[in-house]
Amino acid sequence: MPGDGGAGRSGWWTVPESVQNRAMYRLRAADRLRYFLERQFIKGAGYQLLVVAGTIGLVSLLGGLLILPTGEESSSEAVWWAFLRLTDPGYLGDDEGTWRRTVSTMLTISGYVLFMGTLIAILTQWLTRTMRALEQGLTPITVRGHVAILGLGSRTLPVVAEILGAGERLRQFLRIGRTRRLNIAVLSERVDAEVAQRFRRYGASGRHARDIILRSGSALQTEDLHRVNVADAGAIILAGGVFARSELQSEDVATIKTLIALRDEARPRRGRPAPLVVAELQDRRQVPVARAAYPGPLALVAVDQVLNRILVQQLRYPGVARVFEALLSRQGSHRFHVRDASDFAGGRFGELQAHFPDALVCGLVRPDGDGFSARLNPPAATRLQRQDRVVLIAATHDATEPRSGNRVSAPVAIAATWVPPPSPPHRLLVLGWNRRHVALLEELAGRPDMPVEITFVSLHPAQERTALCAPALADVTHVQCRQIEADFVVDSELAACRPEHYDSIYIATSDLIESEQEADARTVVGHLVLSRTLATAQKRPRVLLELADAGNASMLGSHRDDVLVPPLVISHMLGQGALRRELLAVFEALLQRDGADLMLVEPDSATEPEARAGDVATLRTHLLSRGLLLLGWLDGAGALQVQPPDGETLPAGLDVRWLVLSAGTAFDAP
């Protein structure tokens, strides 16, 4: 029940002691004035100048009142006299009389503080804030037909390098966008001199420095998208490594949220179509959701699917990872190119090579709904349609120019399609753990012709890994999985895993380590420990290393192991796909399960002795008769030769393997 009042009580309600203390506290007049000045100063330079001007006026009025008793000036003249002494120290020696000189000296000293010191400080701070705001890139850009990259992450710099070095492909993009100059607008949460220096170190220097426009903001904030003018962009790139990930939220969730924001911001308007969006996803299962988020032209690159299919091909054809990195990164000597094939409409695919003597014809791209569909090494009798594009491999885009007047050669008839021998049971040791390994098991589960025994070694709890992998291996008998909990950078623990008993070893980059450099450091040390462990092995397994940064490859020293740098492959697909969307269909066809496979085959199993004794032209014709398209070869030292000239002599040696494309499928009949 309430009491009857008393100290600190009001009826039945007790007044807190803190309220009593505040009631007893009274602000002084100086505190109130200080609070008023503080509120004005935080409003900006304009209000600060008004406060200083008011203070100068009050001091001038006070100085004028102090000299009025001398009787030499009127009240207005006295205030003006004080204002001149306050603002100009040059009047200090012009006054006579002790009192006037005393007041003049006080006003001059006050002028140094108020008029000169405070005014200069306010203007300096205002100018500094203005320059800092301009450097942050908060002003929306006015260019059109540009490439907008949303976010600054591990893929951004390689993507920019891909675009800047695209050559003729970039000029085609500019012609389609009806713009004369390349502009790459990068939206970054932090814009300063350090960020600009990172771009300069990666090739965006000299004449390319003006092509980069940095804007401050986050791709997750809708209002920040206006700063890079996504509505008028020629292409928008959403690269990986931008958004933070956690156990409850993947990076793909933030990417899809950005696609939803782009749905409203980058909609068609003023007769311009919606811009093409090229987005990277870490999990291929999010592809349907991402497609529903953005109704415009959208190209998606699923990282786990791309890398796992490269790894599966590496298991079937050891060394093919080198080929993928050479063809799907800017470090290779040859690239895929796409050219219009309308001039050859009605002809047959097998007749195209005669028109392109400086390039290698390897497929076709055809419009398919709102996208494209590619076929690599299709049947030679495939008829070309007017909207088809021809896929070529060449060192430069100029080499893909067709030659008029060339003799049209008849397609080589396929006598008997070559079928690769069945894959024997393969034993794979995976050192390290990341989220892509579950998708790897699902990829292997979908290939019943590849029996695999796979062992994962990681410090991640084996019980948790087993639970994650169990759904992918349900009702699967040709894939056997084992989990070992150990630290593979320790000699004794790695030796206990018996790595010499495996056919292949894959050192994976762990995505459990936030820093890419720290992850690569663990990979490099693991490779050194593995090399020491296998030093006395009678047969060394094929080793594939995965690095997050291409610059760390030099730390591996001289070795014959295969190295795969996923950021280079993914950034190549993103950058080149944004400039020429048809190329993404080519990349997808190269990595899909069905269709033409990129293979390294033994000469004895794929060719006859007389074909190996001739030149490249003889070998190419012989392989075409078996449904195989010769791309080049890989020698025992790991040197890759792509698109050898017809008259070149074939290499001798038992370690040489032919790089071929198997027979692909035909387009569906219209």
XYZ file of C-alpha atoms in Angstrom:
670
model
C 0.000 0.000 0.000
C 1.249 3.549 -0.618
C 2.637 5.528 2.242
C 1.560 8.912 3.490
C 4.109 10.978 1.596
C 7.278 12.066 3.258
C 10.622 13.039 1.760
C 10.903 12.131 -1.874
C 7.191 11.198 -2.147
C 4.210 12.780 -3.865
C 1.016 11.022 -2.834
C 1.457 7.349 -3.592
C 4.131 7.908 -6.285
C 7.762 7.935 -5.195
C 9.910 10.595 -6.911
C 13.229 9.044 -8.008
C 16.315 10.514 -6.413
C 17.843 11.289 -9.842
C 14.817 13.447 -10.676
C 15.180 15.278 -7.399
C 18.830 15.980 -8.184
C 17.967 17.275 -11.627
C 15.300 19.527 -10.206
C 17.879 21.076 -7.898
C 20.311 21.670 -10.789
C 20.081 25.031 -12.510
C 21.913 26.007 -15.715
C 23.965 29.144 -15.591
C 23.603 31.863 -18.188
C 27.060 31.044 -19.590
C 26.016 27.426 -20.046
C 22.877 28.484 -21.871
C 24.907 30.736 -24.152
C 27.434 27.998 -24.801
C 24.631 25.567 -25.649
C 23.097 28.110 -28.040
C 26.439 28.625 -29.814
C 27.004 24.883 -30.023
C 23.617 24.349 -31.691
C 24.416 27.040 -34.232
C 27.925 25.802 -35.003
C 26.824 22.270 -35.804
C 24.448 23.576 -38.491
C 27.278 24.286 -40.891
C 29.580 27.002 -42.166
C 26.755 29.450 -42.962
C 25.456 29.515 -39.394
C 28.994 29.642 -38.049
C 29.686 32.749 -40.127
C 26.454 34.337 -38.892
C 27.499 33.741 -35.272
C 30.936 35.237 -35.911
C 29.410 38.210 -37.747
C 27.028 38.798 -34.861
C 29.882 38.608 -32.376
C 31.930 41.103 -34.429
C 28.939 43.424 -34.493
C 28.522 43.229 -30.714
C 32.233 43.848 -30.112
C 32.160 46.808 -32.518
C 29.143 48.247 -30.714
C 30.831 47.790 -27.343
C 34.051 49.399 -28.609
C 32.118 52.346 -30.001
C 30.335 52.876 -26.684
C 33.674 52.867 -24.854
C 35.071 55.802 -26.849
C 31.897 57.896 -26.931
C 32.917 59.768 -23.736
C 35.905 61.244 -25.623
C 33.390 63.268 -27.644
C 35.285 63.114 -30.933
C 32.725 60.997 -32.888
C 29.036 60.476 -33.059
C 27.602 57.133 -32.023
C 27.554 55.738 -35.564
C 31.055 57.013 -36.269
C 32.297 55.499 -33.013
C 30.915 52.064 -33.957
C 32.488 52.376 -37.394
C 35.801 53.392 -35.744
C 35.667 50.277 -33.575
C 34.802 48.059 -36.542
C 37.804 49.331 -38.511
C 40.187 48.632 -35.607
C 38.639 45.201 -35.159
C 39.050 44.145 -38.775
C 42.247 45.928 -39.828
C 45.362 45.937 -37.559
C 46.840 48.766 -39.663
C 44.866 51.396 -37.715
C 46.624 50.567 -34.435
C 49.100 53.513 -34.513
C 46.692 56.211 -35.706
C 44.960 57.018 -32.400
C 45.959 59.557 -29.781
C 45.200 59.535 -26.121
C 45.669 56.807 -23.577
C 42.034 55.681 -23.455
C 41.572 55.551 -27.228
C 44.845 53.687 -27.678
C 43.862 51.223 -24.941
C 40.469 50.521 -26.548
C 42.063 50.356 -30.012
C 44.624 47.824 -28.803
C 41.928 45.632 -27.237
C 39.868 45.778 -30.423
C 42.869 44.900 -32.593
C 43.744 41.876 -30.453
C 40.095 40.798 -30.493
C 40.151 41.167 -34.276
C 43.043 38.737 -34.554
C 40.945 36.161 -32.706
C 37.480 36.852 -34.122
C 37.926 38.239 -37.572
C 41.129 36.572 -38.724
C 41.489 33.418 -36.626
C 37.861 32.325 -36.363
C 36.922 33.343 -39.883
C 39.903 31.550 -41.443
C 39.241 28.455 -39.300
C 35.599 28.320 -40.388
C 36.444 28.780 -44.061
C 39.246 26.214 -43.859
C 36.999 23.632 -42.224
C 34.255 24.315 -44.749
C 36.669 23.917 -47.658
C 38.092 20.708 -46.167
C 34.615 19.238 -45.698
C 33.641 20.233 -49.229
C 36.743 18.650 -50.767
C 36.260 15.498 -48.667
C 32.624 15.246 -49.774
C 33.649 15.636 -53.418
C 36.341 12.982 -53.028
C 33.795 10.547 -51.600
C 31.840 10.599 -54.851
C 28.396 11.443 -53.522
C 27.307 13.248 -56.693
C 25.337 11.131 -59.205
C 27.114 10.614 -62.508
C 25.634 11.844 -65.804
C 27.243 9.393 -68.261
C 25.257 6.760 -70.173
C 26.072 3.429 -71.739
C 28.694 2.783 -69.067
C 29.621 -0.312 -67.073
C 28.393 -0.106 -63.479
C 30.166 -2.361 -60.957
C 28.273 -2.562 -57.675
C 30.680 -3.080 -54.814
C 34.426 -3.210 -54.278
C 35.563 -6.732 -53.454
C 38.070 -9.392 -54.391
C 36.627 -9.750 -57.914
C 36.283 -6.033 -58.728
C 39.876 -5.252 -59.703
C 40.285 -8.340 -61.947
C 36.934 -7.551 -63.615
C 38.074 -3.987 -64.336
C 41.336 -5.334 -65.778
C 39.343 -7.712 -68.004
C 37.230 -4.856 -69.362
C 40.161 -2.498 -69.933
C 42.066 -5.201 -71.826
C 39.125 -6.402 -73.939
C 40.340 -4.627 -77.094
C 37.974 -4.990 -80.042
C 35.311 -6.571 -77.844
C 35.229 -3.352 -75.829
C 34.924 -1.257 -78.984
C 31.937 -3.350 -80.044
C 30.323 -2.725 -76.661
C 30.801 1.021 -77.078
C 29.277 0.938 -80.567
C 26.234 -0.945 -79.314
C 25.825 1.552 -76.469
C 26.337 4.481 -78.873
C 29.018 6.024 -76.745
C 32.511 7.085 -77.719
C 34.330 6.649 -74.440
C 34.533 3.886 -71.893
C 33.310 4.718 -68.399
C 33.431 2.227 -65.538
C 31.484 3.413 -62.498
C 32.403 1.535 -59.315
C 30.170 1.811 -56.250
C 32.286 1.371 -53.130
C 31.485 1.822 -49.465
C 34.803 3.620 -49.049
C 36.293 6.049 -51.555
C 39.655 7.603 -50.811
C 43.195 7.871 -52.149
C 44.010 4.322 -51.032
C 41.175 2.856 -53.099
C 42.223 4.880 -56.143
C 45.795 3.658 -55.704
C 44.583 0.036 -55.712
C 43.032 0.583 -59.136
C 46.217 2.205 -60.435
C 48.311 -0.738 -59.256
C 45.975 -3.103 -61.107
C 46.314 -1.403 -64.487
C 43.876 1.522 -64.259
C 46.627 4.114 -64.657
C 47.678 6.557 -67.347
C 44.977 6.975 -69.964
C 42.850 4.318 -68.249
C 42.728 6.275 -64.978
C 40.110 8.639 -66.378
C 37.921 5.676 -67.356
C 37.288 4.778 -63.691
C 34.613 6.700 -61.781
C 34.458 5.942 -58.052
C 31.229 6.586 -56.184
C 30.569 6.129 -52.485
C 27.695 3.929 -51.388
C 26.402 0.426 -50.847
C 24.685 -1.775 -53.402
C 22.157 -2.675 -50.696
C 20.987 0.948 -50.443
C 18.515 1.859 -53.170
C 19.323 5.571 -53.065
C 23.028 4.841 -53.565
C 22.313 3.126 -56.897
C 21.408 6.536 -58.356
C 25.017 7.651 -57.947
C 26.203 5.198 -60.630
C 23.115 5.810 -62.820
C 22.122 2.161 -63.121
C 19.084 3.103 -65.201
C 21.229 4.265 -68.143
C 24.071 1.747 -67.769
C 25.078 -0.450 -70.680
C 25.849 -3.320 -68.310
C 25.736 -3.854 -64.544
C 28.124 -6.270 -62.819
C 27.516 -7.774 -59.383
C 30.804 -9.469 -58.511
C 31.500 -11.621 -55.472
C 33.566 -10.814 -52.430
C 31.583 -7.623 -51.761
C 29.000 -8.560 -49.138
C 29.865 -10.010 -45.754
C 28.692 -13.544 -45.072
C 27.727 -15.256 -41.859
C 26.377 -18.587 -40.693
C 22.787 -17.357 -41.000
C 23.098 -15.302 -44.185
C 25.058 -16.101 -47.317
C 26.485 -13.590 -49.721
C 23.867 -14.621 -52.282
C 21.059 -13.217 -50.119
C 22.567 -9.727 -50.391
C 23.100 -10.209 -54.128
C 19.448 -11.147 -54.669
C 18.339 -8.178 -52.569
C 20.368 -5.941 -54.859
C 18.709 -7.525 -57.903
C 15.319 -6.677 -56.399
C 16.418 -3.053 -55.993
C 17.635 -2.998 -59.599
C 14.237 -4.259 -60.737
C 12.734 -0.852 -59.950
C 15.767 1.359 -60.531
C 16.941 -0.106 -63.872
C 13.562 -0.628 -65.528
C 13.087 0.251 -69.236
C 12.367 3.916 -69.843
C 12.654 6.580 -72.525
C 12.826 3.921 -75.205
C 15.890 2.323 -73.626
C 15.758 -1.372 -72.668
C 16.619 -2.542 -69.193
C 20.404 -2.934 -68.813
C 22.069 -6.317 -68.808
C 22.971 -7.516 -65.312
C 25.797 -10.028 -64.886
C 25.778 -11.397 -61.337
C 27.923 -13.879 -59.455
C 26.303 -16.403 -57.146
C 28.137 -18.684 -54.750
C 25.381 -21.321 -54.637
C 23.815 -22.602 -57.868
C 20.612 -23.403 -55.948
C 19.913 -19.668 -55.741
C 19.787 -19.277 -59.535
C 15.962 -19.637 -59.860
C 15.398 -17.119 -57.063
C 17.824 -14.653 -58.643
C 16.104 -14.941 -62.023
C 12.755 -14.167 -60.415
C 14.248 -11.098 -58.694
C 15.236 -9.267 -61.890
C 12.936 -9.514 -64.937
C 15.363 -7.828 -67.333
C 18.269 -9.425 -69.203
C 20.197 -11.348 -66.579
C 23.268 -13.575 -66.820
C 24.310 -15.571 -63.762
C 27.633 -17.216 -62.961
C 27.336 -19.888 -60.262
C 30.800 -20.202 -58.730
C 30.322 -23.622 -57.137
C 29.030 -25.097 -60.392
C 31.839 -23.626 -62.526
C 34.688 -24.670 -60.242
C 33.313 -28.116 -59.432
C 32.853 -28.966 -63.091
C 36.427 -27.904 -63.785
C 37.531 -30.138 -60.925
C 35.519 -33.097 -62.255
C 37.114 -32.682 -65.675
C 40.488 -32.502 -63.948
C 39.781 -35.892 -62.350
C 38.881 -37.415 -65.695
C 41.677 -35.738 -67.654
C 44.552 -34.705 -65.345
C 46.042 -31.386 -66.386
C 42.907 -30.013 -68.035
C 42.644 -27.363 -65.279
C 45.600 -25.638 -66.955
C 43.611 -25.531 -70.184
C 40.539 -24.047 -68.538
C 42.583 -21.337 -66.860
C 44.369 -20.563 -70.137
C 41.116 -20.212 -72.087
C 39.086 -18.593 -69.302
C 41.448 -15.941 -68.000
C 43.340 -12.978 -69.359
C 46.634 -14.738 -68.668
C 46.139 -17.166 -71.563
C 47.439 -16.569 -75.069
C 44.119 -17.481 -76.752
C 40.512 -16.629 -76.005
C 37.025 -17.404 -77.190
C 35.556 -14.931 -79.660
C 32.090 -14.587 -81.163
C 31.370 -13.146 -84.608
C 28.234 -12.592 -86.639
C 27.572 -15.459 -89.065
C 24.693 -13.971 -91.059
C 26.818 -13.940 -94.246
C 27.071 -17.737 -94.039
C 23.362 -18.393 -93.454
C 22.237 -21.551 -95.195
C 25.708 -23.063 -95.204
C 26.982 -25.928 -93.115
C 29.075 -25.678 -89.990
C 31.774 -27.919 -91.449
C 32.409 -25.363 -94.193
C 33.145 -22.431 -91.879
C 36.796 -23.222 -91.081
C 37.850 -22.431 -94.663
C 36.684 -18.828 -94.176
C 38.709 -18.307 -90.972
C 42.299 -19.430 -91.668
C 43.736 -17.470 -88.719
C 41.277 -18.773 -86.114
C 39.831 -22.074 -85.020
C 36.087 -22.499 -85.551
C 34.693 -24.494 -82.638
C 30.959 -23.823 -82.302
C 27.815 -21.776 -82.829
C 25.677 -19.488 -80.673
C 21.971 -19.092 -81.393
C 19.330 -16.841 -79.758
C 17.179 -18.799 -77.334
C 14.240 -16.897 -75.851
C 15.607 -13.844 -74.040
C 19.097 -15.361 -73.948
C 21.450 -17.490 -76.025
C 22.286 -21.153 -76.429
C 25.709 -22.405 -77.548
C 26.809 -25.667 -79.164
C 30.499 -26.566 -79.281
C 31.727 -28.886 -82.042
C 28.209 -29.500 -83.384
C 27.654 -31.912 -86.296
C 29.368 -30.717 -89.463
C 26.066 -30.827 -91.348
C 24.421 -28.279 -89.013
C 22.778 -25.566 -91.129
C 23.505 -21.965 -90.158
C 20.666 -19.513 -89.577
C 20.800 -15.765 -90.128
C 20.870 -14.967 -86.402
C 23.674 -17.420 -85.598
C 27.062 -16.372 -84.271
C 30.201 -18.400 -84.877
C 32.460 -19.281 -81.931
C 36.202 -19.122 -82.577
C 39.446 -19.499 -80.649
C 42.148 -17.006 -81.595
C 44.953 -14.964 -80.101
C 43.325 -11.633 -81.069
C 39.947 -10.511 -82.310
C 41.524 -9.297 -85.564
C 42.492 -12.897 -86.307
C 38.797 -13.812 -86.460
C 38.171 -11.677 -89.557
C 36.746 -13.887 -92.340
C 38.732 -14.077 -95.570
C 36.689 -13.604 -98.722
C 37.371 -15.770 -101.709
C 38.576 -18.785 -99.745
C 37.761 -22.163 -101.137
C 34.814 -23.794 -99.429
C 35.887 -27.216 -98.239
C 33.492 -30.088 -97.745
C 32.931 -31.265 -94.170
C 34.888 -34.303 -93.074
C 32.583 -37.291 -92.709
C 32.648 -39.006 -89.324
C 33.571 -42.636 -89.875
C 33.256 -43.703 -86.234
C 32.746 -41.458 -83.237
C 35.530 -41.910 -80.703
C 34.321 -42.885 -77.251
C 36.647 -42.287 -74.283
C 37.502 -45.371 -72.238
C 35.491 -45.815 -69.036
C 36.900 -44.080 -65.996
C 38.505 -46.465 -63.489
C 37.730 -45.967 -59.792
C 39.449 -42.752 -58.758
C 40.797 -41.990 -55.295
C 40.709 -38.279 -54.468
C 42.178 -36.622 -51.368
C 40.833 -33.131 -50.602
C 42.872 -31.024 -48.173
C 40.787 -28.226 -46.698
C 37.080 -27.593 -46.435
C 34.713 -25.052 -47.939
C 31.029 -24.783 -48.709
C 31.520 -25.854 -52.331
C 32.447 -29.416 -51.371
C 28.822 -30.418 -50.830
C 28.053 -29.249 -54.374
C 31.105 -31.217 -55.563
C 29.612 -34.392 -54.136
C 26.303 -33.607 -55.847
C 28.160 -33.095 -59.138
C 29.925 -36.431 -58.766
C 26.674 -38.117 -57.761
C 25.206 -37.041 -61.108
C 27.986 -38.784 -63.040
C 27.450 -42.535 -62.585
C 30.239 -43.247 -65.084
C 32.822 -41.823 -62.615
C 33.313 -44.027 -59.530
C 35.154 -41.963 -56.925
C 36.475 -42.571 -53.426
C 36.878 -39.134 -51.873
C 38.491 -38.250 -48.542
C 38.227 -34.822 -46.926
C 40.890 -33.702 -44.446
C 40.178 -30.598 -42.375
C 40.131 -29.201 -38.853
C 36.409 -28.580 -39.272
C 34.554 -31.139 -37.117
C 34.186 -34.380 -39.055
C 30.746 -35.064 -37.617
C 29.398 -31.760 -38.935
C 30.904 -32.382 -42.371
C 29.388 -35.848 -42.497
C 25.949 -34.428 -41.727
C 26.322 -31.812 -44.472
C 27.416 -34.352 -47.079
C 24.867 -37.064 -46.266
C 21.948 -35.643 -48.337
C 24.151 -35.370 -51.457
C 25.092 -39.058 -51.267
C 21.675 -40.522 -50.566
C 21.037 -43.577 -52.783
C 24.460 -43.148 -54.435
C 26.820 -46.113 -54.628
C 29.543 -44.962 -57.028
C 30.735 -42.147 -54.697
C 32.290 -43.135 -51.374
C 33.040 -40.335 -48.927
C 35.221 -40.315 -45.813
C 35.916 -37.496 -43.364
C 39.192 -37.113 -41.439
C 39.697 -34.495 -38.762
C 43.356 -33.443 -38.991
C 45.623 -30.500 -39.722
C 47.228 -31.078 -43.126
C 49.927 -28.427 -42.564
C 51.471 -30.671 -39.874
C 53.858 -33.296 -41.252
C 52.840 -36.128 -38.962
C 49.084 -35.599 -39.359
C 49.305 -35.412 -43.152
C 51.554 -38.481 -43.328
C 48.969 -40.406 -41.308
C 46.463 -39.778 -44.123
C 48.740 -41.710 -46.556
C 48.517 -39.208 -49.456
C 50.757 -41.399 -51.662
C 47.919 -43.936 -51.966
C 45.618 -41.521 -53.824
C 45.357 -40.828 -57.562
C 44.737 -37.084 -57.177
C 45.127 -34.526 -54.411
C 43.195 -31.273 -54.305
C 44.354 -28.515 -51.932
C 41.285 -26.301 -51.592
C 41.044 -22.729 -50.370
C 39.156 -22.623 -47.099
C 36.335 -20.098 -46.975
C 36.333 -20.455 -43.185
C 39.304 -18.048 -43.218
C 38.163 -14.488 -43.889
C 41.443 -13.168 -45.309
C 42.373 -14.394 -48.778
C 46.061 -13.924 -48.038
C 45.822 -16.052 -44.895
C 43.893 -18.725 -46.816
C 46.578 -18.784 -49.525
C 49.287 -18.917 -46.882
C 47.736 -22.117 -45.542
C 47.497 -23.534 -49.087
C 51.147 -22.737 -49.851
C 52.357 -24.238 -46.581
C 50.168 -27.290 -47.167
C 51.722 -27.753 -50.605
C 55.206 -27.583 -49.090
C 54.305 -30.163 -46.438
C 52.714 -32.390 -49.089
C 55.818 -32.184 -51.301
C 57.976 -33.273 -48.369
C 55.625 -36.156 -47.600
C 55.582 -37.360 -51.236
C 59.336 -36.950 -51.752
C 59.965 -40.686 -51.343
C 56.737 -41.937 -52.955
C 57.195 -44.313 -55.897
C 54.312 -42.705 -57.800
C 53.384 -39.090 -57.157
C 49.650 -38.291 -57.328
C 48.423 -35.473 -59.555
C 48.126 -32.347 -57.382
C 45.788 -29.399 -57.989
C 46.187 -26.251 -55.905
C 43.511 -23.605 -55.543
C 44.639 -20.033 -54.817
C 42.560 -16.964 -54.008
C 45.208 -14.544 -55.333
C 47.206 -15.115 -58.532
C 50.108 -13.139 -57.069
C 50.775 -15.941 -54.594
C 51.525 -18.491 -57.343
C 55.155 -17.349 -57.406
C 55.547 -18.572 -53.806
C 55.108 -22.171 -54.964
C 58.447 -22.197 -56.766
C 59.171 -24.448 -59.737
C 56.813 -27.411 -59.812
C 54.699 -29.347 -62.251
C 51.517 -29.334 -60.200
C 48.374 -27.704 -61.554
C 47.250 -24.359 -60.156
C 43.733 -22.963 -60.407
C 42.932 -19.353 -59.446
C 39.112 -19.086 -59.292
C 39.017 -15.246 -59.100
C 40.767 -15.048 -62.483
C 38.324 -17.474 -64.103
C 35.205 -15.938 -62.567
C 36.290 -12.345 -63.242
C 36.999 -13.268 -66.877
C 33.492 -14.673 -67.237
C 31.922 -11.634 -65.570
C 33.900 -9.000 -67.454
C 33.793 -10.595 -70.892
C 30.157 -11.648 -70.439
C 29.149 -8.071 -69.643
C 30.736 -6.846 -72.882
C 29.440 -9.734 -75.026
C 26.613 -11.686 -73.449
C 26.886 -14.534 -75.972
C 30.211 -15.525 -74.436
C 28.496 -16.611 -71.220
C 26.564 -19.176 -73.245
C 29.881 -20.410 -74.656
C 31.383 -20.725 -71.178
C 28.312 -22.588 -69.968
C 28.468 -24.998 -72.914
C 32.140 -25.643 -72.178
C 31.344 -26.639 -68.592
C 28.004 -28.409 -68.929
C 27.588 -32.145 -68.381
C 25.997 -32.840 -71.769
C 27.461 -31.784 -75.081
C 31.092 -31.359 -76.078
C 33.733 -32.090 -73.433
C 37.169 -30.511 -73.231
C 39.498 -33.523 -73.048
C 43.166 -34.459 -72.925
C 43.506 -37.818 -74.676
C 46.438 -40.132 -75.164
C 47.651 -40.242 -78.807
C 47.613 -44.050 -78.881
C 43.946 -44.266 -77.912
C 42.568 -41.568 -80.231
C 44.716 -41.688 -83.390
C 46.343 -44.098 -85.757
C 50.165 -44.215 -86.158
C 50.067 -42.706 -89.651
C 48.138 -39.677 -88.359
C 50.726 -39.038 -85.652
C 53.515 -39.150 -88.201
C 52.128 -36.244 -90.257
C 51.592 -32.565 -89.548
C 48.839 -30.717 -87.707
C 46.525 -30.619 -90.732
C 46.723 -34.392 -91.138
C 46.054 -34.965 -87.450
C 43.141 -32.507 -87.446
C 41.468 -34.240 -90.401
C 41.962 -37.646 -88.797
C 40.464 -36.500 -85.489
C 37.517 -34.848 -87.253
C 36.715 -38.184 -88.842
C 36.312 -39.531 -85.292
C 34.190 -36.591 -84.127
C 37.029 -34.832 -82.270
C 38.064 -31.214 -82.857
C 41.797 -30.648 -82.286
C 42.543 -27.527 -80.209
C 46.214 -28.221 -79.486
C 48.246 -30.322 -77.083
C 49.805 -30.428 -73.627
C 53.334 -31.767 -73.308
C 54.907 -33.535 -70.366
C 56.459 -30.328 -69.015
C 53.025 -28.728 -68.702
C 53.454 -26.403 -71.701
C 50.157 -25.795 -73.502
C 49.972 -25.224 -77.247
C 46.640 -23.860 -78.535
C 45.658 -23.517 -82.194
C 48.872 -24.801 -83.794
C 49.346 -23.914 -87.503
C 48.353 -26.576 -90.036
C 51.894 -27.041 -91.294
C 53.518 -27.451 -87.868
C 55.195 -30.765 -87.097
C 53.601 -32.773 -84.342
C 55.591 -33.015 -81.100
C 57.387 -36.237 -80.295
C 57.368 -37.869 -76.893
C 55.254 -40.184 -74.844
C 53.998 -37.488 -72.461
C 52.166 -35.466 -75.119
C 48.368 -35.505 -74.982
C 45.991 -34.090 -77.569
C 43.660 -31.303 -76.452
C 40.340 -31.978 -78.188
C 36.648 -31.178 -78.041
C 34.425 -34.216 -78.207
C 31.467 -34.361 -80.565
C 28.742 -31.995 -79.426
C 24.998 -32.007 -79.865
C 22.991 -30.319 -82.609
C 20.480 -27.514 -82.125
C 16.876 -28.506 -81.784
C 14.979 -28.312 -85.052
C 13.097 -24.998 -85.371
